[in-house]
């Protein structure tokens, strides 16, 4: 686990294995490379010619760019790593949080194998400390649990020292503590997403949550297959009954005595999705261990809220199942009686996420929370619509949808508000049951949202985040985003809890 410290030492005198500075493109027609604030002492050690040296090495200041230069005799660190920040802001403006977060992530990834790095990036406020800390700690992430690594194998960056911060300043200290707690939980979610499905079964996932509950003083309730059957959870059972690894519904509760506001987060936790009887073709099932990313995000957000003492009550509902074909599996044409009594005709067993979520949403509604937010890698249609980096937001309240969108953008998670067209609802009408789990093909992501809306309790504000695109990165690492599980939506959920605690959301 990468450590984070705030240091009052100067960039020239701190003993570290690397020194990170920011560089940018100068605004205006002439352009040129400029050294970002925070690196003045480093520039002085280079005789005021750091920008010129880096330009000679090919640096342009572009975002994502990393340039390495050997340190002169005036610096304790053996080399300087310059990260591009894009175009420099105007004199009266600061660098955007996401720019700093991404730059720190790029630096941390480039410093894999290094013990200690000092980050001399621009810090003007506590928010900058938080952004740089998040980026560095997320960028340093590596999942190596299943690799046979020798004694000489290099690990991720071990320590991040932030220069220019004030360790005794309450706001600075709180910013560092928040970034550490948040990133540790995001990285825990990433670990879960990356864990092979033969090890992360529904039962095993529930055990991880139970252990975390004991560690952080959270109440955990696990419903096994017998309790699910007794309780009438036909959706979760219908999806998980075909697997030897039977389903679970996990309730994770964080309660703060000073606040009566209550949020319910519901996560899709399909620990492996074969498609069931409606089997996925080859090329579409190799990464389906990631189909529990929503549950991992909910788990991480609730624990992070507890660790930070956010003054709001948060309940996490993790609907865990493995979707497999077998003689006992649900068939296309079967009718399931969901929690609460609604019946659903299953036309496609590969539209299983909405079935487990529906049970959990209906159950969560019984507690009358102020709002419910479900998170799921739900539809390929959403990936087709928004791409690999952006999640869709649907809601039964336009103002709530807008608030979540703004929160996501603020914390650096790309999202986009999506509609719930009433005309698509009738395409899920069934001649046999109350509704079917499929509608028309076009607008499939919206139809999934409309299906879930049917199970939200009357008068409860609700939103649905379809994170199918950004939850699992199959491409190259970038910024603070690794290959594999990303921890998508955790930052949005935590900030939503904080905003609710502050009274900003009603």
Short mmCIF file of C-alpha atoms in Angstrom, two decimals:
data_model
loop_
_atom_site.label_atom_id
_atom_site.label_comp_id
_atom_site.label_asym_id
_atom_site.label_seq_id
_atom_site.Cartn_x
_atom_site.Cartn_y
_atom_site.Cartn_z
CA UNK A 1 0.00 0.00 0.00
CA UNK A 2 1.44 3.37 -1.03
CA UNK A 3 1.95 5.82 1.86
CA UNK A 4 1.03 9.51 1.67
CA UNK A 5 2.78 12.22 3.69
CA UNK A 6 2.74 16.01 3.82
CA UNK A 7 6.22 17.48 3.95
CA UNK A 8 7.46 20.95 4.89
CA UNK A 9 10.90 20.20 3.47
CA UNK A 10 12.13 22.09 0.45
CA UNK A 11 12.32 20.40 -2.93
CA UNK A 12 16.06 20.88 -3.03
CA UNK A 13 16.77 19.40 0.40
CA UNK A 14 14.29 16.53 0.76
CA UNK A 15 15.86 13.11 0.40
CA UNK A 16 13.81 11.15 -2.13
CA UNK A 17 14.40 8.79 -5.03
CA UNK A 18 12.60 11.05 -7.49
CA UNK A 19 11.30 14.61 -7.65
CA UNK A 20 8.07 15.30 -9.58
CA UNK A 21 7.41 18.72 -11.08
CA UNK A 22 4.79 20.08 -13.42
CA UNK A 23 5.37 21.77 -16.77
CA UNK A 24 2.88 23.41 -19.09
CA UNK A 25 2.48 25.07 -22.44
CA UNK A 26 2.60 28.83 -22.12
CA UNK A 27 -0.62 30.51 -23.20
CA UNK A 28 -0.55 32.81 -26.18
CA UNK A 29 0.73 32.59 -29.76
CA UNK A 30 4.41 32.18 -28.84
CA UNK A 31 3.79 29.20 -26.56
CA UNK A 32 6.87 27.58 -25.15
CA UNK A 33 7.40 25.49 -22.03
CA UNK A 34 6.91 26.93 -18.55
CA UNK A 35 7.60 25.42 -15.15
CA UNK A 36 4.48 25.18 -13.00
CA UNK A 37 4.29 26.68 -9.48
CA UNK A 38 5.72 24.46 -6.76
CA UNK A 39 8.94 23.76 -8.62
CA UNK A 40 10.71 27.10 -8.09
CA UNK A 41 13.51 25.57 -6.00
CA UNK A 42 14.03 22.87 -8.61
CA UNK A 43 14.24 25.44 -11.38
CA UNK A 44 16.75 27.41 -9.32
CA UNK A 45 18.93 24.30 -8.95
CA UNK A 46 18.97 24.10 -12.75
CA UNK A 47 20.14 27.70 -12.89
CA UNK A 48 16.74 28.89 -13.99
CA UNK A 49 16.95 26.72 -17.10
CA UNK A 50 14.78 23.74 -16.17
CA UNK A 51 12.28 24.49 -18.93
CA UNK A 52 15.07 24.78 -21.51
CA UNK A 53 16.62 21.49 -20.39
CA UNK A 54 13.27 19.70 -20.59
CA UNK A 55 12.53 21.19 -24.02
CA UNK A 56 15.88 19.84 -25.21
CA UNK A 57 14.70 16.42 -24.01
CA UNK A 58 11.50 16.77 -26.05
CA UNK A 59 9.05 18.01 -23.43
CA UNK A 60 6.16 20.13 -24.68
CA UNK A 61 3.96 20.32 -21.57
CA UNK A 62 1.16 18.30 -23.13
CA UNK A 63 -1.16 16.43 -20.77
CA UNK A 64 -0.05 12.84 -20.31
CA UNK A 65 3.57 13.60 -21.18
CA UNK A 66 6.34 12.44 -18.84
CA UNK A 67 9.98 13.56 -19.19
CA UNK A 68 12.92 12.47 -17.06
CA UNK A 69 16.02 14.60 -16.39
CA UNK A 70 19.11 13.89 -14.30
CA UNK A 71 19.32 16.22 -11.30
CA UNK A 72 22.12 18.76 -10.91
CA UNK A 73 24.27 18.79 -7.80
CA UNK A 74 21.92 21.13 -5.92
CA UNK A 75 19.17 18.51 -5.54
CA UNK A 76 19.12 15.49 -3.22
CA UNK A 77 16.89 13.42 -5.52
CA UNK A 78 18.84 11.71 -8.32
CA UNK A 79 16.39 12.68 -11.06
CA UNK A 80 13.48 14.96 -11.85
CA UNK A 81 10.30 13.70 -13.47
CA UNK A 82 8.36 16.41 -15.30
CA UNK A 83 4.69 15.77 -16.01
CA UNK A 84 2.69 17.72 -18.56
CA UNK A 85 -0.22 19.83 -17.32
CA UNK A 86 -1.48 21.07 -20.69
CA UNK A 87 -1.92 24.79 -21.35
CA UNK A 88 -1.01 26.97 -18.39
CA UNK A 89 -4.00 28.79 -16.85
CA UNK A 90 -4.27 32.58 -16.73
CA UNK A 91 -2.38 34.38 -13.99
CA UNK A 92 -5.51 34.71 -11.84
CA UNK A 93 -6.60 31.09 -12.32
CA UNK A 94 -5.46 27.77 -10.86
CA UNK A 95 -4.88 24.39 -12.45
CA UNK A 96 -8.05 22.29 -12.52
CA UNK A 97 -8.28 19.47 -9.99
CA UNK A 98 -8.61 16.82 -12.69
CA UNK A 99 -5.47 18.11 -14.44
CA UNK A 100 -3.49 17.72 -11.21
CA UNK A 101 -5.09 14.36 -10.43
CA UNK A 102 -4.24 12.99 -13.88
CA UNK A 103 -0.69 14.37 -13.83
CA UNK A 104 -0.02 12.82 -10.42
CA UNK A 105 -1.37 9.52 -11.70
CA UNK A 106 0.90 9.63 -14.74
CA UNK A 107 3.87 10.33 -12.50
CA UNK A 108 3.06 7.52 -10.07
CA UNK A 109 2.73 4.99 -12.90
CA UNK A 110 6.07 6.12 -14.37
CA UNK A 111 7.73 5.71 -10.96
CA UNK A 112 6.86 2.03 -10.53
CA UNK A 113 9.66 0.43 -8.52
CA UNK A 114 10.66 3.66 -6.76
CA UNK A 115 10.61 3.81 -2.96
CA UNK A 116 9.91 7.49 -2.33
CA UNK A 117 8.94 10.34 -4.61
CA UNK A 118 8.49 13.99 -3.70
CA UNK A 119 5.69 15.74 -5.61
CA UNK A 120 6.31 19.46 -6.13
CA UNK A 121 3.14 20.18 -8.10
CA UNK A 122 1.02 23.35 -7.82
CA UNK A 123 -0.78 23.58 -4.47
CA UNK A 124 -2.91 26.64 -3.81
CA UNK A 125 -5.67 25.10 -1.66
CA UNK A 126 -6.63 21.94 0.20
CA UNK A 127 -8.50 20.75 -2.89
CA UNK A 128 -5.17 20.56 -4.74
CA UNK A 129 -3.70 18.33 -2.04
CA UNK A 130 -6.71 16.06 -2.32
CA UNK A 131 -6.48 15.87 -6.12
CA UNK A 132 -2.73 15.20 -6.21
CA UNK A 133 -3.01 12.66 -3.41
CA UNK A 134 -5.84 10.83 -5.15
CA UNK A 135 -4.05 10.78 -8.48
CA UNK A 136 -0.77 9.54 -7.05
CA UNK A 137 -2.30 6.83 -4.87
CA UNK A 138 -4.63 5.60 -7.62
CA UNK A 139 -1.87 5.75 -10.21
CA UNK A 140 0.43 3.67 -8.03
CA UNK A 141 -2.08 0.81 -7.91
CA UNK A 142 -0.99 -2.64 -9.11
CA UNK A 143 -2.76 -5.99 -8.89
CA UNK A 144 -0.17 -8.75 -8.51
CA UNK A 145 -1.88 -11.25 -6.20
CA UNK A 146 -1.80 -14.05 -8.78
CA UNK A 147 1.68 -13.46 -10.20
CA UNK A 148 4.71 -15.50 -9.23
CA UNK A 149 7.05 -12.60 -8.47
CA UNK A 150 10.66 -13.19 -7.52
CA UNK A 151 12.51 -11.43 -4.70
CA UNK A 152 13.83 -8.79 -7.10
CA UNK A 153 10.45 -7.91 -8.59
CA UNK A 154 9.63 -4.21 -8.52
CA UNK A 155 6.52 -3.03 -6.72
CA UNK A 156 4.49 0.15 -7.06
CA UNK A 157 5.70 3.51 -5.78
CA UNK A 158 5.97 3.03 -2.01
CA UNK A 159 5.69 6.58 -0.65
CA UNK A 160 4.34 9.89 -1.94
CA UNK A 161 5.53 13.06 -0.18
CA UNK A 162 3.55 16.18 -1.07
CA UNK A 163 5.65 19.33 -0.96
CA UNK A 164 4.08 22.73 -0.40
CA UNK A 165 1.41 21.35 1.92
CA UNK A 166 1.08 22.27 5.59
CA UNK A 167 0.90 19.19 7.85
CA UNK A 168 -0.47 21.23 10.79
CA UNK A 169 -3.14 22.98 8.75
CA UNK A 170 -6.51 21.34 9.52
CA UNK A 171 -7.81 21.67 5.97
CA UNK A 172 -4.59 20.31 4.45
CA UNK A 173 -4.48 17.43 6.92
CA UNK A 174 -8.16 16.59 6.29
CA UNK A 175 -7.60 16.67 2.53
CA UNK A 176 -4.74 14.18 2.83
CA UNK A 177 -6.73 11.92 5.14
CA UNK A 178 -9.72 11.96 2.79
CA UNK A 179 -7.62 11.14 -0.28
CA UNK A 180 -5.94 8.27 1.58
CA UNK A 181 -9.18 6.72 2.87
CA UNK A 182 -10.96 7.15 -0.45
CA UNK A 183 -8.17 5.72 -2.59
CA UNK A 184 -7.64 2.76 -0.28
CA UNK A 185 -11.30 1.85 -0.71
CA UNK A 186 -11.22 2.44 -4.46
CA UNK A 187 -8.19 0.19 -4.70
CA UNK A 188 -9.98 -2.42 -2.58
CA UNK A 189 -12.83 -2.28 -5.11
CA UNK A 190 -10.31 -2.67 -7.94
CA UNK A 191 -8.84 -5.73 -6.23
CA UNK A 192 -12.29 -7.31 -6.02
CA UNK A 193 -13.04 -6.60 -9.67
CA UNK A 194 -9.70 -8.08 -10.72
CA UNK A 195 -10.02 -11.20 -8.58
CA UNK A 196 -10.75 -14.32 -10.69
CA UNK A 197 -14.33 -15.58 -10.37
CA UNK A 198 -13.25 -19.02 -9.16
CA UNK A 199 -12.06 -17.24 -5.99
CA UNK A 200 -14.59 -14.40 -5.76
CA UNK A 201 -17.85 -16.30 -5.49
CA UNK A 202 -20.95 -14.67 -3.95
CA UNK A 203 -20.14 -16.35 -0.65
CA UNK A 204 -16.52 -15.20 -0.75
CA UNK A 205 -17.54 -11.62 -1.62
CA UNK A 206 -19.96 -11.61 1.33
CA UNK A 207 -17.13 -12.78 3.60
CA UNK A 208 -14.94 -9.85 2.49
CA UNK A 209 -17.75 -7.43 3.32
CA UNK A 210 -18.32 -9.05 6.72
CA UNK A 211 -14.63 -8.74 7.57
CA UNK A 212 -14.59 -5.07 6.57
CA UNK A 213 -17.71 -4.49 8.63
CA UNK A 214 -15.99 -5.80 11.74
CA UNK A 215 -12.91 -3.70 11.02
CA UNK A 216 -14.82 -0.43 10.62
CA UNK A 217 -17.74 -0.96 13.00
CA UNK A 218 -20.41 -1.46 10.33
CA UNK A 219 -23.45 -3.68 10.65
CA UNK A 220 -23.48 -6.48 8.08
CA UNK A 221 -26.36 -8.83 7.32
CA UNK A 222 -25.94 -11.67 4.82
CA UNK A 223 -28.94 -13.50 3.39
CA UNK A 224 -27.96 -16.93 2.03
CA UNK A 225 -29.97 -19.00 -0.43
CA UNK A 226 -32.31 -20.32 2.27
CA UNK A 227 -33.06 -16.84 3.59
CA UNK A 228 -33.53 -15.56 0.05
CA UNK A 229 -36.03 -18.30 -0.70
CA UNK A 230 -37.89 -17.70 2.56
CA UNK A 231 -37.97 -13.95 1.89
CA UNK A 232 -39.28 -14.27 -1.65
CA UNK A 233 -36.27 -12.86 -3.51
CA UNK A 234 -37.18 -14.45 -6.84
CA UNK A 235 -34.94 -12.22 -8.95
CA UNK A 236 -31.67 -12.96 -7.14
CA UNK A 237 -32.53 -16.65 -6.82
CA UNK A 238 -33.65 -16.87 -10.44
CA UNK A 239 -30.27 -15.62 -11.62
CA UNK A 240 -28.09 -17.57 -9.18
CA UNK A 241 -29.92 -20.89 -9.03
CA UNK A 242 -28.06 -22.33 -12.01
CA UNK A 243 -24.67 -22.07 -10.33
CA UNK A 244 -22.99 -24.31 -7.78
CA UNK A 245 -21.99 -21.03 -6.08
CA UNK A 246 -25.32 -19.91 -4.69
CA UNK A 247 -26.38 -16.25 -4.38
CA UNK A 248 -26.25 -13.83 -1.47
CA UNK A 249 -27.85 -10.49 -0.61
CA UNK A 250 -25.61 -8.41 1.63
CA UNK A 251 -26.75 -5.39 3.62
CA UNK A 252 -23.97 -3.09 4.84
CA UNK A 253 -25.08 -0.29 7.18
CA UNK A 254 -23.26 2.83 8.31
CA UNK A 255 -25.18 4.96 10.79
CA UNK A 256 -24.20 8.42 12.01
CA UNK A 257 -25.98 9.54 15.16
CA UNK A 258 -26.07 13.23 14.21
CA UNK A 259 -27.92 12.92 10.94
CA UNK A 260 -31.32 11.54 9.99
CA UNK A 261 -30.70 11.70 6.24
CA UNK A 262 -30.49 8.24 4.73
CA UNK A 263 -29.05 7.13 1.40
CA UNK A 264 -29.36 3.61 0.01
CA UNK A 265 -26.76 2.44 -2.51
CA UNK A 266 -27.57 -0.74 -4.44
CA UNK A 267 -24.89 -2.62 -6.37
CA UNK A 268 -25.07 -5.29 -9.04
CA UNK A 269 -22.78 -8.11 -7.98
CA UNK A 270 -22.69 -10.77 -10.70
CA UNK A 271 -19.40 -12.40 -9.78
CA UNK A 272 -19.32 -14.09 -13.18
CA UNK A 273 -21.76 -13.66 -16.05
CA UNK A 274 -21.80 -16.42 -18.64
CA UNK A 275 -25.18 -15.18 -19.88
CA UNK A 276 -26.87 -18.26 -18.43
CA UNK A 277 -28.96 -20.30 -20.90
CA UNK A 278 -28.77 -17.27 -23.23
CA UNK A 279 -25.04 -17.97 -23.37
CA UNK A 280 -22.63 -15.23 -24.34
CA UNK A 281 -20.55 -15.99 -27.44
CA UNK A 282 -16.78 -16.31 -27.34
CA UNK A 283 -15.20 -12.88 -27.21
CA UNK A 284 -17.85 -11.52 -24.87
CA UNK A 285 -17.33 -13.55 -21.70
CA UNK A 286 -13.58 -13.37 -20.98
CA UNK A 287 -13.83 -10.27 -18.79
CA UNK A 288 -17.16 -11.03 -17.15
CA UNK A 289 -15.55 -11.28 -13.72
CA UNK A 290 -16.02 -7.49 -13.78
CA UNK A 291 -19.82 -7.78 -13.71
CA UNK A 292 -19.75 -7.22 -9.94
CA UNK A 293 -18.17 -3.76 -10.29
CA UNK A 294 -21.34 -2.03 -9.11
CA UNK A 295 -21.40 -4.01 -5.87
CA UNK A 296 -17.68 -3.33 -5.36
CA UNK A 297 -18.28 0.40 -5.83
CA UNK A 298 -21.16 0.44 -3.34
CA UNK A 299 -19.10 -1.52 -0.81
CA UNK A 300 -16.15 0.86 -1.19
CA UNK A 301 -18.32 3.98 -0.93
CA UNK A 302 -20.06 2.87 2.27
CA UNK A 303 -16.76 1.96 3.95
CA UNK A 304 -15.17 5.24 2.83
CA UNK A 305 -18.11 7.20 4.25
CA UNK A 306 -17.72 5.37 7.55
CA UNK A 307 -13.96 5.90 7.72
CA UNK A 308 -14.41 9.62 7.10
CA UNK A 309 -17.31 9.96 9.52
CA UNK A 310 -19.64 11.55 6.99
CA UNK A 311 -22.74 12.81 8.82
CA UNK A 312 -25.29 10.78 6.91
CA UNK A 313 -26.71 7.28 7.18
CA UNK A 314 -25.71 5.05 4.28
CA UNK A 315 -26.94 1.55 3.56
CA UNK A 316 -25.30 -0.57 0.92
CA UNK A 317 -27.18 -3.45 -0.71
CA UNK A 318 -25.02 -5.92 -2.63
CA UNK A 319 -26.98 -8.31 -4.85
CA UNK A 320 -24.49 -11.15 -5.42
CA UNK A 321 -24.99 -14.05 -7.82
CA UNK A 322 -23.17 -16.10 -10.45
CA UNK A 323 -25.06 -16.43 -13.75
CA UNK A 324 -24.39 -19.90 -15.12
CA UNK A 325 -26.17 -22.42 -17.40
CA UNK A 326 -27.17 -25.77 -15.95
CA UNK A 327 -30.12 -28.08 -15.57
CA UNK A 328 -31.39 -25.94 -12.69
CA UNK A 329 -30.84 -22.58 -14.40
CA UNK A 330 -33.66 -20.19 -15.28
CA UNK A 331 -34.83 -20.65 -18.88
CA UNK A 332 -36.03 -18.04 -21.39
CA UNK A 333 -39.79 -18.06 -20.92
CA UNK A 334 -39.71 -18.72 -17.18
CA UNK A 335 -41.62 -16.35 -14.91
CA UNK A 336 -40.04 -15.15 -11.68
CA UNK A 337 -41.92 -13.73 -8.71
CA UNK A 338 -39.78 -10.84 -7.52
CA UNK A 339 -39.39 -9.49 -4.02
CA UNK A 340 -42.58 -7.56 -3.32
CA UNK A 341 -44.76 -9.73 -5.55
CA UNK A 342 -44.31 -8.45 -9.11
CA UNK A 343 -43.86 -11.15 -11.75
CA UNK A 344 -41.29 -10.97 -14.55
CA UNK A 345 -41.13 -13.06 -17.70
CA UNK A 346 -37.50 -13.80 -18.47
CA UNK A 347 -37.00 -13.48 -22.21
CA UNK A 348 -33.21 -13.35 -22.03
CA UNK A 349 -31.19 -14.80 -19.16
CA UNK A 350 -28.29 -12.52 -20.11
CA UNK A 351 -30.39 -9.55 -18.96
CA UNK A 352 -29.82 -10.78 -15.42
CA UNK A 353 -28.41 -7.71 -13.69
CA UNK A 354 -31.74 -5.94 -13.66
CA UNK A 355 -33.32 -8.98 -11.99
CA UNK A 356 -30.98 -9.02 -8.99
CA UNK A 357 -31.08 -5.22 -8.73
CA UNK A 358 -34.87 -5.18 -8.79
CA UNK A 359 -35.06 -7.38 -5.69
CA UNK A 360 -32.49 -5.28 -3.86
CA UNK A 361 -34.13 -1.97 -4.84
CA UNK A 362 -37.53 -3.22 -3.68
CA UNK A 363 -36.03 -4.34 -0.37
CA UNK A 364 -34.12 -1.08 0.09
CA UNK A 365 -37.34 0.86 -0.56
CA UNK A 366 -38.93 -0.64 2.55
CA UNK A 367 -36.64 1.48 4.73
CA UNK A 368 -37.91 4.68 3.05
CA UNK A 369 -34.49 6.23 2.40
CA UNK A 370 -34.26 9.81 1.18
CA UNK A 371 -32.77 8.51 -2.06
CA UNK A 372 -31.70 5.27 -3.72
CA UNK A 373 -28.81 5.08 -6.17
CA UNK A 374 -28.09 1.82 -7.94
CA UNK A 375 -24.80 1.14 -9.70
CA UNK A 376 -24.31 -1.55 -12.31
CA UNK A 377 -22.36 -2.72 -15.31
CA UNK A 378 -25.79 -3.18 -16.81
CA UNK A 379 -25.89 -2.86 -20.59
CA UNK A 380 -23.67 -3.02 -23.63
CA UNK A 381 -26.07 -0.50 -25.12
CA UNK A 382 -24.74 2.15 -22.73
CA UNK A 383 -21.19 1.46 -23.87
CA UNK A 384 -22.32 1.84 -27.48
CA UNK A 385 -23.96 5.15 -26.60
CA UNK A 386 -21.32 6.74 -24.37
CA UNK A 387 -18.08 4.84 -24.94
CA UNK A 388 -15.59 3.31 -22.54
CA UNK A 389 -14.96 6.27 -20.23
CA UNK A 390 -18.44 7.64 -19.46
CA UNK A 391 -21.26 6.25 -17.36
CA UNK A 392 -24.92 7.01 -17.93
CA UNK A 393 -27.25 8.50 -15.32
CA UNK A 394 -31.00 7.90 -15.29
CA UNK A 395 -33.41 9.01 -12.57
CA UNK A 396 -37.04 9.53 -11.66
CA UNK A 397 -36.20 13.12 -10.67
CA UNK A 398 -34.50 15.48 -13.14
CA UNK A 399 -32.96 17.65 -10.42
CA UNK A 400 -31.42 14.62 -8.72
CA UNK A 401 -30.05 13.36 -12.03
CA UNK A 402 -28.51 16.79 -12.68
CA UNK A 403 -27.00 16.90 -9.19
CA UNK A 404 -25.33 13.52 -9.63
CA UNK A 405 -24.02 14.54 -13.04
CA UNK A 406 -22.50 17.71 -11.61
CA UNK A 407 -20.99 15.80 -8.68
CA UNK A 408 -19.44 13.23 -11.02
CA UNK A 409 -17.89 15.94 -13.17
CA UNK A 410 -16.58 17.72 -10.06
CA UNK A 411 -14.76 14.63 -8.79
CA UNK A 412 -13.35 13.77 -12.22
CA UNK A 413 -15.67 10.96 -13.31
CA UNK A 414 -17.11 11.34 -16.79
CA UNK A 415 -20.88 10.88 -16.90
CA UNK A 416 -23.89 11.89 -18.96
CA UNK A 417 -27.59 12.29 -18.10
CA UNK A 418 -29.87 9.92 -20.01
CA UNK A 419 -33.67 9.95 -20.40
CA UNK A 420 -36.30 7.41 -19.44
CA UNK A 421 -38.74 7.67 -22.39
CA UNK A 422 -42.23 6.57 -21.33
CA UNK A 423 -42.98 5.14 -24.79
CA UNK A 424 -40.32 2.45 -24.30
CA UNK A 425 -42.00 1.07 -21.18
CA UNK A 426 -44.79 -0.61 -23.13
CA UNK A 427 -42.25 -2.66 -25.08
CA UNK A 428 -41.67 -4.63 -21.87
CA UNK A 429 -45.33 -5.66 -21.60
CA UNK A 430 -45.75 -9.41 -21.24
CA UNK A 431 -48.83 -11.52 -22.05
CA UNK A 432 -47.88 -13.81 -19.16
CA UNK A 433 -46.39 -11.70 -16.37
CA UNK A 434 -46.54 -8.15 -15.04
CA UNK A 435 -43.63 -7.27 -17.29
CA UNK A 436 -40.75 -8.83 -19.23
CA UNK A 437 -37.06 -8.32 -18.61
CA UNK A 438 -36.54 -7.19 -22.21
CA UNK A 439 -38.06 -4.62 -24.56
CA UNK A 440 -37.13 -3.43 -28.03
CA UNK A 441 -33.45 -3.68 -28.94
CA UNK A 442 -32.84 -0.02 -29.72
CA UNK A 443 -32.45 2.04 -26.56
CA UNK A 444 -31.57 -1.04 -24.52
CA UNK A 445 -29.80 0.95 -21.83
CA UNK A 446 -32.86 3.13 -21.32
CA UNK A 447 -35.16 0.11 -21.20
CA UNK A 448 -33.02 -1.38 -18.43
CA UNK A 449 -33.44 1.84 -16.47
CA UNK A 450 -37.20 1.79 -17.02
CA UNK A 451 -37.31 -1.79 -15.76
CA UNK A 452 -35.54 -0.85 -12.53
CA UNK A 453 -37.83 2.14 -12.02
CA UNK A 454 -40.74 -0.29 -11.69
CA UNK A 455 -39.31 -1.56 -8.39
CA UNK A 456 -38.57 1.76 -6.69
CA UNK A 457 -40.86 2.47 -3.74
CA UNK A 458 -43.50 5.16 -4.18
CA UNK A 459 -42.27 8.67 -3.42
CA UNK A 460 -38.58 7.69 -3.22
CA UNK A 461 -36.03 9.63 -5.25
CA UNK A 462 -33.95 7.22 -7.31
CA UNK A 463 -31.06 7.23 -9.78
CA UNK A 464 -29.41 4.53 -11.84
CA UNK A 465 -25.73 4.64 -12.86
CA UNK A 466 -24.83 2.34 -15.75
CA UNK A 467 -21.04 2.02 -15.44
CA UNK A 468 -20.64 -0.71 -18.09
CA UNK A 469 -18.15 1.43 -20.04
CA UNK A 470 -15.70 2.78 -17.45
CA UNK A 471 -15.81 -0.02 -14.85
CA UNK A 472 -13.18 -2.21 -16.54
CA UNK A 473 -10.34 -0.85 -18.66
CA UNK A 474 -9.34 -3.32 -21.35
CA UNK A 475 -6.96 -0.84 -22.96
CA UNK A 476 -3.65 0.62 -21.82
CA UNK A 477 -3.35 2.38 -18.46
CA UNK A 478 -3.79 6.14 -18.59
CA UNK A 479 -3.56 8.87 -16.01
CA UNK A 480 -4.56 7.31 -12.68
CA UNK A 481 -6.60 4.59 -14.41
CA UNK A 482 -5.03 1.11 -14.48
CA UNK A 483 -5.70 -1.77 -16.80
CA UNK A 484 -8.55 -3.88 -15.39
CA UNK A 485 -10.88 -2.77 -12.61
CA UNK A 486 -11.09 1.00 -12.18
CA UNK A 487 -13.34 1.62 -9.17
CA UNK A 488 -15.72 3.68 -11.28
CA UNK A 489 -18.38 5.71 -9.41
CA UNK A 490 -16.92 5.36 -5.90
CA UNK A 491 -15.84 9.02 -5.87
CA UNK A 492 -19.27 10.11 -7.08
CA UNK A 493 -21.10 8.10 -4.42
CA UNK A 494 -18.90 9.40 -1.60
CA UNK A 495 -19.28 13.01 -2.72
CA UNK A 496 -23.05 12.49 -2.96
CA UNK A 497 -23.05 11.31 0.66
CA UNK A 498 -21.01 14.35 1.70
CA UNK A 499 -23.31 16.73 -0.15
CA UNK A 500 -26.33 15.10 1.45
CA UNK A 501 -24.73 15.49 4.88
CA UNK A 502 -24.12 19.16 4.15
CA UNK A 503 -27.78 19.66 3.26
CA UNK A 504 -27.05 20.53 -0.36
CA UNK A 505 -29.47 17.92 -1.76
CA UNK A 506 -32.61 18.71 0.21
#
